[in-house]
CSV table of C-alpha atoms in Angstrom, one decimal:
chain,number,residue,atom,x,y,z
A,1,UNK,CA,11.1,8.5,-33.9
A,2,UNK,CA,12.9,9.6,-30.8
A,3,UNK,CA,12.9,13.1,-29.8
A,4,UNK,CA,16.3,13.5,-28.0
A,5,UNK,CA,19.3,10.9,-28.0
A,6,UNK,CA,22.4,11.3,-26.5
A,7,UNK,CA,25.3,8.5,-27.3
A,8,UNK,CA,28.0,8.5,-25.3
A,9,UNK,CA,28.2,12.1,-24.4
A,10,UNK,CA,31.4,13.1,-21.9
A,11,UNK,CA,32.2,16.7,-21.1
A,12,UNK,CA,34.8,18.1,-19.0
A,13,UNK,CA,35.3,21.6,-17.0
A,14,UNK,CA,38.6,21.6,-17.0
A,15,UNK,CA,40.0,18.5,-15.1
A,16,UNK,CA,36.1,18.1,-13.6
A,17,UNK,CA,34.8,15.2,-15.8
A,18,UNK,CA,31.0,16.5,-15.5
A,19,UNK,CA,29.1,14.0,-17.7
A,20,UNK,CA,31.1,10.8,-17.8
A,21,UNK,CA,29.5,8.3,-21.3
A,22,UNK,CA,26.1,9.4,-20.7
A,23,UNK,CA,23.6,7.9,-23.1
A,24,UNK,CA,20.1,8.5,-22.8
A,25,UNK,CA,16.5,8.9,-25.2
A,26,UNK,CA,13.8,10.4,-25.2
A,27,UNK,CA,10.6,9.2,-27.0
A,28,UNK,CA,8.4,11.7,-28.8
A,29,UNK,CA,5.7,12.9,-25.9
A,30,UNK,CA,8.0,11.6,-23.2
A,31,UNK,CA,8.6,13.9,-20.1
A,32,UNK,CA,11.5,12.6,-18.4
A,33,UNK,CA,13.5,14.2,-15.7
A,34,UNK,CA,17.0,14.2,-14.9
A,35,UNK,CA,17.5,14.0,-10.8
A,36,UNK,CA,20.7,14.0,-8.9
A,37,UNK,CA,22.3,16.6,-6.5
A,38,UNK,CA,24.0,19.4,-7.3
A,39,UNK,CA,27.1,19.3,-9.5
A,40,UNK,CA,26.3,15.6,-10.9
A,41,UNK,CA,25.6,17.0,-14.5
A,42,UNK,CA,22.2,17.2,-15.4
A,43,UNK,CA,22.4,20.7,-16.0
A,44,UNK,CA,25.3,20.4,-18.2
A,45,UNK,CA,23.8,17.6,-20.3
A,46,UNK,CA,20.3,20.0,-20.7
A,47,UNK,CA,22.5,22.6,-21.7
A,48,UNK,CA,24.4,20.4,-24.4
A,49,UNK,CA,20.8,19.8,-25.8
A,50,UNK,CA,19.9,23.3,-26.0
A,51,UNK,CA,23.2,24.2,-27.6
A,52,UNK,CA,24.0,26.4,-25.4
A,53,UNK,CA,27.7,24.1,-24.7
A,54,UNK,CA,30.0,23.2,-27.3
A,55,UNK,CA,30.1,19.4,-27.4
A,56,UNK,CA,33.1,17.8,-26.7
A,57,UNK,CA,32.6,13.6,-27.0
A,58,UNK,CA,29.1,12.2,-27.9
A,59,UNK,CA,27.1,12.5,-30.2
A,60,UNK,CA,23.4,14.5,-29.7
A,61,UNK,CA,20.3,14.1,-31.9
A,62,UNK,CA,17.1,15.5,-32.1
A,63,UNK,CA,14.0,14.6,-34.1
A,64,UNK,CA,16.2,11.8,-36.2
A,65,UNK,CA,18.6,14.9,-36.9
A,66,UNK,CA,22.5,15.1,-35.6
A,67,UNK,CA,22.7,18.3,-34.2
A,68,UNK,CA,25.8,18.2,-32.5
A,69,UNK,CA,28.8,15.8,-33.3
A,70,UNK,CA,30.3,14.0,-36.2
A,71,UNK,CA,31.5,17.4,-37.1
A,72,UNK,CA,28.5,19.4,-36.6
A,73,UNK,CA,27.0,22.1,-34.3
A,74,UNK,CA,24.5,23.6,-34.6
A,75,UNK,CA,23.2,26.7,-33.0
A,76,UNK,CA,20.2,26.6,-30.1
A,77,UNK,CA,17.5,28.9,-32.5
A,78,UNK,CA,18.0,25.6,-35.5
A,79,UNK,CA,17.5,22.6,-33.2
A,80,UNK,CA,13.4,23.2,-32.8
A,81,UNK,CA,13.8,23.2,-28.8
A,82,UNK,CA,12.4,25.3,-26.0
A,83,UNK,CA,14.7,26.1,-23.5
A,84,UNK,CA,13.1,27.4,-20.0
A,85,UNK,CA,15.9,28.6,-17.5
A,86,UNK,CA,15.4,28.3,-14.0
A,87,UNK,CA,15.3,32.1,-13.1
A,88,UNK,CA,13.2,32.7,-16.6
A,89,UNK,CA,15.2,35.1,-18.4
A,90,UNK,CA,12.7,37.4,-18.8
A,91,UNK,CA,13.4,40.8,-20.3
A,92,UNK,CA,12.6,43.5,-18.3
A,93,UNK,CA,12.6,46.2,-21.2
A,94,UNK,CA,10.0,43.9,-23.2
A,95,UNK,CA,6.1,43.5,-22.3
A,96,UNK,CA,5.0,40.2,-21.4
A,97,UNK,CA,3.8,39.7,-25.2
A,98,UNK,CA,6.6,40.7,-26.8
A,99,UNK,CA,8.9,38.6,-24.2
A,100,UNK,CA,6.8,35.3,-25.6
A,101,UNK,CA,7.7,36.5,-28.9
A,102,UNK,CA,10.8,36.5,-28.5
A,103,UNK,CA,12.0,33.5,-30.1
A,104,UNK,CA,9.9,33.6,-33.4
A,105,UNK,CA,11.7,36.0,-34.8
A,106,UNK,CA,11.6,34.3,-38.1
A,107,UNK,CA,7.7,34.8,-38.5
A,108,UNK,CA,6.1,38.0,-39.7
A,109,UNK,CA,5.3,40.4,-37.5
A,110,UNK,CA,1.0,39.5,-37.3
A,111,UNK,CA,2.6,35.8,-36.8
A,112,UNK,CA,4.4,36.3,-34.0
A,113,UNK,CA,1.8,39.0,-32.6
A,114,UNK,CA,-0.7,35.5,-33.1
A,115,UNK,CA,1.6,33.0,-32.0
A,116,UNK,CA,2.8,35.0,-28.8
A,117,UNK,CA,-1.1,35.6,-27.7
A,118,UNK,CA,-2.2,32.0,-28.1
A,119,UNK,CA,0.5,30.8,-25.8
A,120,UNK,CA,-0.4,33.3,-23.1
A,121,UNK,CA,-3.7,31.9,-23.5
A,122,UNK,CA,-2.6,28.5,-22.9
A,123,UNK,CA,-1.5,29.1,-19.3
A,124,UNK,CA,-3.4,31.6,-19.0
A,125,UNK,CA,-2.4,35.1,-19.1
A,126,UNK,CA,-3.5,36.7,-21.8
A,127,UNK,CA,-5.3,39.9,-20.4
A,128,UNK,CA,-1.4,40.4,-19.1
A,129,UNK,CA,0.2,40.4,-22.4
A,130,UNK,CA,1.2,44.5,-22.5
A,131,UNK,CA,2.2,44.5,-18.8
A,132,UNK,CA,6.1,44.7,-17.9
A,133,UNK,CA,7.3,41.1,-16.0
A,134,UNK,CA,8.1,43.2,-12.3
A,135,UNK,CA,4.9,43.6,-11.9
A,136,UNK,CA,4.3,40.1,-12.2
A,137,UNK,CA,3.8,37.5,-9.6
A,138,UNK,CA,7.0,34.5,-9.3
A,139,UNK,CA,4.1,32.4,-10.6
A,140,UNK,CA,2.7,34.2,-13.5
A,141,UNK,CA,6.7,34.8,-14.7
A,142,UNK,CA,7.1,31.5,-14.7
A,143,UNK,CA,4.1,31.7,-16.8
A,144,UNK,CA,5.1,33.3,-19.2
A,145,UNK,CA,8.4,31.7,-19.0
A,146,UNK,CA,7.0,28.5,-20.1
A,147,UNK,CA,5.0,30.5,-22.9
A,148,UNK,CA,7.5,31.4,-24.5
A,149,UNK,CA,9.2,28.0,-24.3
A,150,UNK,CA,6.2,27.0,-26.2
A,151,UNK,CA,4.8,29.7,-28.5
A,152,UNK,CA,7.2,27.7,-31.7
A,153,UNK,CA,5.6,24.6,-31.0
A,154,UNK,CA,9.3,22.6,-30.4
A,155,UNK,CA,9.5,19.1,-30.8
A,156,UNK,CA,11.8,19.2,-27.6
A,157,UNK,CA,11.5,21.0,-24.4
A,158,UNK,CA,14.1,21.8,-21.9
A,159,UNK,CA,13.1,22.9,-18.5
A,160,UNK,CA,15.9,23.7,-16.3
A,161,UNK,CA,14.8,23.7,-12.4
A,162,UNK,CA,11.7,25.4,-13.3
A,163,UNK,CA,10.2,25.7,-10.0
A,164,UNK,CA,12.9,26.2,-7.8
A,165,UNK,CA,12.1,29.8,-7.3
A,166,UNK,CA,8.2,29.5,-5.8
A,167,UNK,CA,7.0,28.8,-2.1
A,168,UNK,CA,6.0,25.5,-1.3
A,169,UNK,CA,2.1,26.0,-2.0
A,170,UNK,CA,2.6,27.5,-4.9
A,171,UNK,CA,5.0,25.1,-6.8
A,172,UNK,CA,2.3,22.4,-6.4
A,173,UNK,CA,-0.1,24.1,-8.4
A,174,UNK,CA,2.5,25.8,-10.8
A,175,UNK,CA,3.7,22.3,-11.5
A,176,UNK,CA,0.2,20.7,-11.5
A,177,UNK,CA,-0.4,23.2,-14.5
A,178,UNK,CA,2.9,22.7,-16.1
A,179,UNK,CA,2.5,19.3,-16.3
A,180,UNK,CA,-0.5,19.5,-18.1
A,181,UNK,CA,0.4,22.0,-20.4
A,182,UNK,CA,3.5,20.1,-21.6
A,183,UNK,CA,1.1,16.9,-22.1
A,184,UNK,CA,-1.5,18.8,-24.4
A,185,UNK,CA,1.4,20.5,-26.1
A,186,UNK,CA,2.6,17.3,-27.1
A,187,UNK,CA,6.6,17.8,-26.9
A,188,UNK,CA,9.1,15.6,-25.3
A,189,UNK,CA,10.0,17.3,-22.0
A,190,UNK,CA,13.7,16.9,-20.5
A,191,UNK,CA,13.2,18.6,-16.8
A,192,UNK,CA,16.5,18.9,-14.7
A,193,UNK,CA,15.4,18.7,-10.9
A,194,UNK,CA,16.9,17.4,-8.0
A,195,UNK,CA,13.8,17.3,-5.7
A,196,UNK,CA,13.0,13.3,-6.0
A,197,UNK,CA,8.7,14.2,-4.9
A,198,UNK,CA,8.8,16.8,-7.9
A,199,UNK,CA,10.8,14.0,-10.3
A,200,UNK,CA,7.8,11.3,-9.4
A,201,UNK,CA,5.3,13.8,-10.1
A,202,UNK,CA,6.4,15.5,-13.6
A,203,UNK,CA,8.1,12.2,-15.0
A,204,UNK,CA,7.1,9.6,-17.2
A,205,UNK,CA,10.6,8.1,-16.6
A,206,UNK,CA,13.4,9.6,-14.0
A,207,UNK,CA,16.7,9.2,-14.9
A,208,UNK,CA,19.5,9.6,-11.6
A,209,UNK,CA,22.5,10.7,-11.9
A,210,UNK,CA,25.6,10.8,-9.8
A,211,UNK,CA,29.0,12.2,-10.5
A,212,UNK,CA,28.3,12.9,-14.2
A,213,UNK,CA,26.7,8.9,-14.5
A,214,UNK,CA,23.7,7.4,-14.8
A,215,UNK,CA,22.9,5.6,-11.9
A,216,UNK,CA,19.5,4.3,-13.0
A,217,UNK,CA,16.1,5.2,-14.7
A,218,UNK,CA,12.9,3.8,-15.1
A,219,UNK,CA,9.3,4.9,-14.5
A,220,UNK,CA,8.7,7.0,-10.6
A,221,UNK,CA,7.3,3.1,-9.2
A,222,UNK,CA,10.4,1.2,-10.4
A,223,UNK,CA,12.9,3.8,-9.1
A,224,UNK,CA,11.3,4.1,-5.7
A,225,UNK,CA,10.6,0.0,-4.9
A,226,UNK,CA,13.5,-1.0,-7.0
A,227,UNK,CA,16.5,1.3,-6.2
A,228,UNK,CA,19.6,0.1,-7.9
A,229,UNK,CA,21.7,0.7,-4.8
A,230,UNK,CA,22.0,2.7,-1.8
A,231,UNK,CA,22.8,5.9,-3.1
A,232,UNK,CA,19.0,5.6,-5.1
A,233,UNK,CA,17.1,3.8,-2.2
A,234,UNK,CA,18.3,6.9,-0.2
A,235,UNK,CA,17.8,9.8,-2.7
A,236,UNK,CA,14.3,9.7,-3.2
A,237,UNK,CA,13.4,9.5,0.5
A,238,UNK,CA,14.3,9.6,4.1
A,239,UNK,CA,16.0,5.6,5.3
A,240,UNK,CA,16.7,3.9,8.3
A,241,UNK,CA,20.2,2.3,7.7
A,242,UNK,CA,21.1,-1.0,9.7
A,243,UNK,CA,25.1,-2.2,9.2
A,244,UNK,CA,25.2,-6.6,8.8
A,245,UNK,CA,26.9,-9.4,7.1
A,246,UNK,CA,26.2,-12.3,4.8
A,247,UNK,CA,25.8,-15.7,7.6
A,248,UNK,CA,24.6,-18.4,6.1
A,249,UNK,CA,22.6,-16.7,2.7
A,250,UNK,CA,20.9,-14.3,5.4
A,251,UNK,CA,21.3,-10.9,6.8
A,252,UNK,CA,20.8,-11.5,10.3
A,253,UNK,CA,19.4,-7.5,11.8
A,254,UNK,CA,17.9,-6.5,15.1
A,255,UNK,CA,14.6,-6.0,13.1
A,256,UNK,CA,14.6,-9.2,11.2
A,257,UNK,CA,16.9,-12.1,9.2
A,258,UNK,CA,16.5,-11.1,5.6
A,259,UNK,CA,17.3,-12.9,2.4
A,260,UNK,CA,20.9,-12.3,0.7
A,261,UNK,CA,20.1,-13.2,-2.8
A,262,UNK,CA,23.0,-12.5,-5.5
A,263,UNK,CA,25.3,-11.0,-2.0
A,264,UNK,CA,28.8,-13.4,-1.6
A,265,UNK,CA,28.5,-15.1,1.9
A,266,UNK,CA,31.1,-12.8,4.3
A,267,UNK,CA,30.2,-10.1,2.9
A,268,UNK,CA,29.4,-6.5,4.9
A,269,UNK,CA,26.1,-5.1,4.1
A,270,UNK,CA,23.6,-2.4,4.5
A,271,UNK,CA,20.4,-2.5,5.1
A,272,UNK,CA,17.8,0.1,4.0
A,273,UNK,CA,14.3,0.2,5.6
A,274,UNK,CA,12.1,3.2,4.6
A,275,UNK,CA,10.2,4.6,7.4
A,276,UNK,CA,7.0,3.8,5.9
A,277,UNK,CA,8.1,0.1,5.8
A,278,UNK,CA,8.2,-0.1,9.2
A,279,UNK,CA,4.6,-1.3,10.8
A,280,UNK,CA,3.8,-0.4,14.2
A,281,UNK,CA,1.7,-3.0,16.4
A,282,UNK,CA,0.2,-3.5,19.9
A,283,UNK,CA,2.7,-5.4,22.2
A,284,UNK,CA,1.2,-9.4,22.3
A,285,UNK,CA,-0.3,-9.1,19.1
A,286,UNK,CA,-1.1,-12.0,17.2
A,287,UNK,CA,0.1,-10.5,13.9
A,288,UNK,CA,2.9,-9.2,16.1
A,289,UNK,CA,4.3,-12.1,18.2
A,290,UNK,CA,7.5,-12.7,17.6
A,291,UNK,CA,8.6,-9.3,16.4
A,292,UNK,CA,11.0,-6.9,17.8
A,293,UNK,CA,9.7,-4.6,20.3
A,294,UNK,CA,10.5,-0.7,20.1
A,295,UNK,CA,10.1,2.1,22.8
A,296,UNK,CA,8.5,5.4,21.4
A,297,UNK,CA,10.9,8.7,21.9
A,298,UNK,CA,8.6,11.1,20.5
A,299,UNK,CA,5.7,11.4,18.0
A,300,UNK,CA,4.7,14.6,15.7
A,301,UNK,CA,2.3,15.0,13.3
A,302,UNK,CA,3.7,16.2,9.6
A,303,UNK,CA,0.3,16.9,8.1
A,304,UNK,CA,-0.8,13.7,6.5
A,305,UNK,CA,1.4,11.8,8.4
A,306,UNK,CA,3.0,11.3,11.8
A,307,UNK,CA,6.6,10.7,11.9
A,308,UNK,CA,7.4,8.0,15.2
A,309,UNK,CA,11.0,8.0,16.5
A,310,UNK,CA,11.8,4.6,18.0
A,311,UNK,CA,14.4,3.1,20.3
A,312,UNK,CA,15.4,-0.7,19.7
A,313,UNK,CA,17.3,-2.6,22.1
A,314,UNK,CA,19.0,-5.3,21.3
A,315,UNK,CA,20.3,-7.9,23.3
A,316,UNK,CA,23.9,-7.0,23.9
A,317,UNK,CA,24.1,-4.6,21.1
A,318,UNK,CA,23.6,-0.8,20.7
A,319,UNK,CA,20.5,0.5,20.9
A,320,UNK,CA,19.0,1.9,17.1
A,321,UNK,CA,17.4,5.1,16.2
A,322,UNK,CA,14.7,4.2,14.1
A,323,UNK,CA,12.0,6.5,12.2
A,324,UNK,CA,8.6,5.1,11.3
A,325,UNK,CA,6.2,7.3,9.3
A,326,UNK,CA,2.2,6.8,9.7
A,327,UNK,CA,-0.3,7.9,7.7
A,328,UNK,CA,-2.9,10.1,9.4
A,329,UNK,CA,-2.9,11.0,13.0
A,330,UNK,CA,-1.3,8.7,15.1
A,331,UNK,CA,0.7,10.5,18.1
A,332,UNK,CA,1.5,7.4,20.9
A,333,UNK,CA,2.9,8.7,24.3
A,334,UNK,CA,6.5,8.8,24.9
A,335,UNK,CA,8.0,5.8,26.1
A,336,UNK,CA,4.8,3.1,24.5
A,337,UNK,CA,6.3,-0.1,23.4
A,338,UNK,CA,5.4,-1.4,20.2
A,339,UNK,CA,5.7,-4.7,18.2
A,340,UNK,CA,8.0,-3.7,14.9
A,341,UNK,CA,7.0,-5.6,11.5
A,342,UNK,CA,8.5,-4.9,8.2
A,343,UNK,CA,6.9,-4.5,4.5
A,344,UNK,CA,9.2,-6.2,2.4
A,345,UNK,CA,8.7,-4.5,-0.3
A,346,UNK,CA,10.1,-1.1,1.5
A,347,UNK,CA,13.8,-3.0,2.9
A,348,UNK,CA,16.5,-3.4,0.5
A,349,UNK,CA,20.3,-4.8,1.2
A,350,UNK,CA,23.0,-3.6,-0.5
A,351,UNK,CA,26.7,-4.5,-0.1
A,352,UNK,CA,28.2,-1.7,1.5
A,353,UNK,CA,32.1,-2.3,-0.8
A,354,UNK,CA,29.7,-2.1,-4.3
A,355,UNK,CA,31.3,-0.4,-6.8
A,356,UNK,CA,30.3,3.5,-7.4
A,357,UNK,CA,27.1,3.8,-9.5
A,358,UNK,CA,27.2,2.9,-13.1
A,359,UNK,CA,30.7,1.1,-13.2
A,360,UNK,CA,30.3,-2.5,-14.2
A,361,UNK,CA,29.4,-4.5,-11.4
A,362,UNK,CA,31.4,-7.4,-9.6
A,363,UNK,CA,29.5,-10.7,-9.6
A,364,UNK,CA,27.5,-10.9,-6.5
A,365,UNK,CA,27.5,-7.0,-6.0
A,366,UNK,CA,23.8,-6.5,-6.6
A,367,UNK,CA,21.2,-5.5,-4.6
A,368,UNK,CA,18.2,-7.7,-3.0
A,369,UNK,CA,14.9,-6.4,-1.9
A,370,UNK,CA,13.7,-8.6,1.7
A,371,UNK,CA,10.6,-10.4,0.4
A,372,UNK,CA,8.5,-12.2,2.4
């Protein structure tokens, strides 16, 4: 049985059509993550599951259960979700133990007491269960945060930008833990983030969104090396973007001709290359002859990789900007010359008059990934 499904759902803020037909499910012990940019509506579809918005169009179900829609709706404490908010709603009047036990109001007293302990235990706070959440690390409130999300043992859980609020080091490990606390605890996980590295680690399947639509989903490897169009390839990672048309069934680049499967001949294009796609070899080369040759601008090391800037001159044209990312070390001298190869499998074309994302395509406005 699916543990979430939204049908249809549409929802307005006034003349601001926030979540435009969405339909969507979740499978029992799925984590999926809603990813977009701020203001395309996956916080207002999260907070349409947890009740906490009056539906408007749609139709929401949980566990096999309507719970808003066809006339009903129900309040968040009956739809047997966890909601975690993104700055945790912790109480500051309550202690730790009675902030987890919050939401289990309808247990006896020893229950709750029970309940609330054994969730502090899960991530691991226990011996902090009579202390006040100030005095609290950002880390150990979100903590207990996600304790209490999970002291009733929901079917559902609904965590709302839930690291947003730690330093860089320490929202690894926070989510590193979270994720494996949400896969023992065995609920289906909606997470709304719009950090694309964060999507591909938590998700079992990422849906984007754009302008209240779904622009795609699929698991963290089809999203990345299949992006549905340009807005997607671009989302979850830094592109080089090249401008071409259709001649003869190919995009002819500086970089490379490339195949225009599905893309009407004419027709303007734009070509995506991810800076990892782009292979760096020594000038005369065998694997390299032929190839395009680039001038380094500058090289810096980003930690486990090294981020080239190149200059490409074609003949007669403008010179391109061009990023290549390394892995490891590798910090050439400005102004080396390089043969340029591409992976296929990181170049994508899109036609650059396609429709806007989740609108019923024209025929021949799809996108092609180069293969080679």
């Amino acid at each position: 049985m699916n543990a979430l499904v939204f049908e249809t759902v549409s929802h307005r803020y006034g003349r601001l059509k926030a979540l435009d037909r969405l339909s969507l499910t979740i499978g029992d012990g799925e984590v999926v993550c809603l990813l977009g940019p701020s203001g395309c509506g996956k916080t207002t579809a999260l907070r349409l599951a947890a009740g906490l918005e009056e539906l408007q169009e749609g139709r929401i179900a949980i566990g096999g259960r309507v719970v808003a829609g066809e006339g009903r709706d129900l309040p968040p404490e009956d739809r047997d979700v966890g909601l975690m908010f993104q700055d945790y709603a912790l109480f500051p009047h309550l202690r730790v133990g009675e902030n987890v036990a919050f939401g289990l109001r309808r247990r006896t007293a020893s229950e709750r007491e029970r309940l609330a302990l054994e969730a502090l235990q899960r991530v691991g706070l226990a011996d902090y269960a009579r202390a006040y959440p100030h005095t609290l690390s950002g880390g150990q409130q979100q903590r207990v945060a996600l304790a209490r999300a999970l002291a009733p043992n929901p079917r559902l859980l609904l965590l709302d930008e839930p690291f947003s609020g730690l330093d860089q080091r320490l929202r690894r490990e926070v989510r590193d833990r979270t994720l494996h606390l949400v896969k023992e605890s065995g609920a289906a996980t909606l997470m709304v983030t719009h950090e694309p590295e964060e999507a591909m680690f938590m998700a079992d399947r990422i849906v984007l969104m754009r302008a209240g639509r779904l622009v795609q989903e699929g698991t963290p490897v089809e999203c990345y090396f299949n992006p549905a169009d340009g807005f997607a390839a671009g989302f979850f990672g830094e592109v080089n973007r090249l401008e071409a048309r259709v001649e003869n069934g190919e995009v002819r680049t500086p970089l490379a001709w490339l195949p225009a499967r599905g893309i009407a001949e004419g027709r303007a294009v734009e070509v995506l290359v991810r800076p990892e796609g782009i292979r760096l070899l020594p000038p005369g080369d065998a694997a390299g002859s032929g190839k395009v040759d680039a001038r380094v601008i500058a090289a810096r090391l980003l930690g486990r990789s090294s981020l080239v800037h190149l200059s490409v001159e074609p003949d007669g044209g403008t010179p391109l900007h061009l990023h290549a990312r390394v892995p490891g070390r590798f910090l050439p001298d400005d102004g080396d010359v390089f043969s340029l190869d591409l992976d296929p499998a990181q170049v994508f074309v899109f036609p650059t008059d396609a429709p806007i994302s989740g609108a019923e395509p024209e025929r021949g406005h799809t996108g092609t990934r180069a293969s080679g």
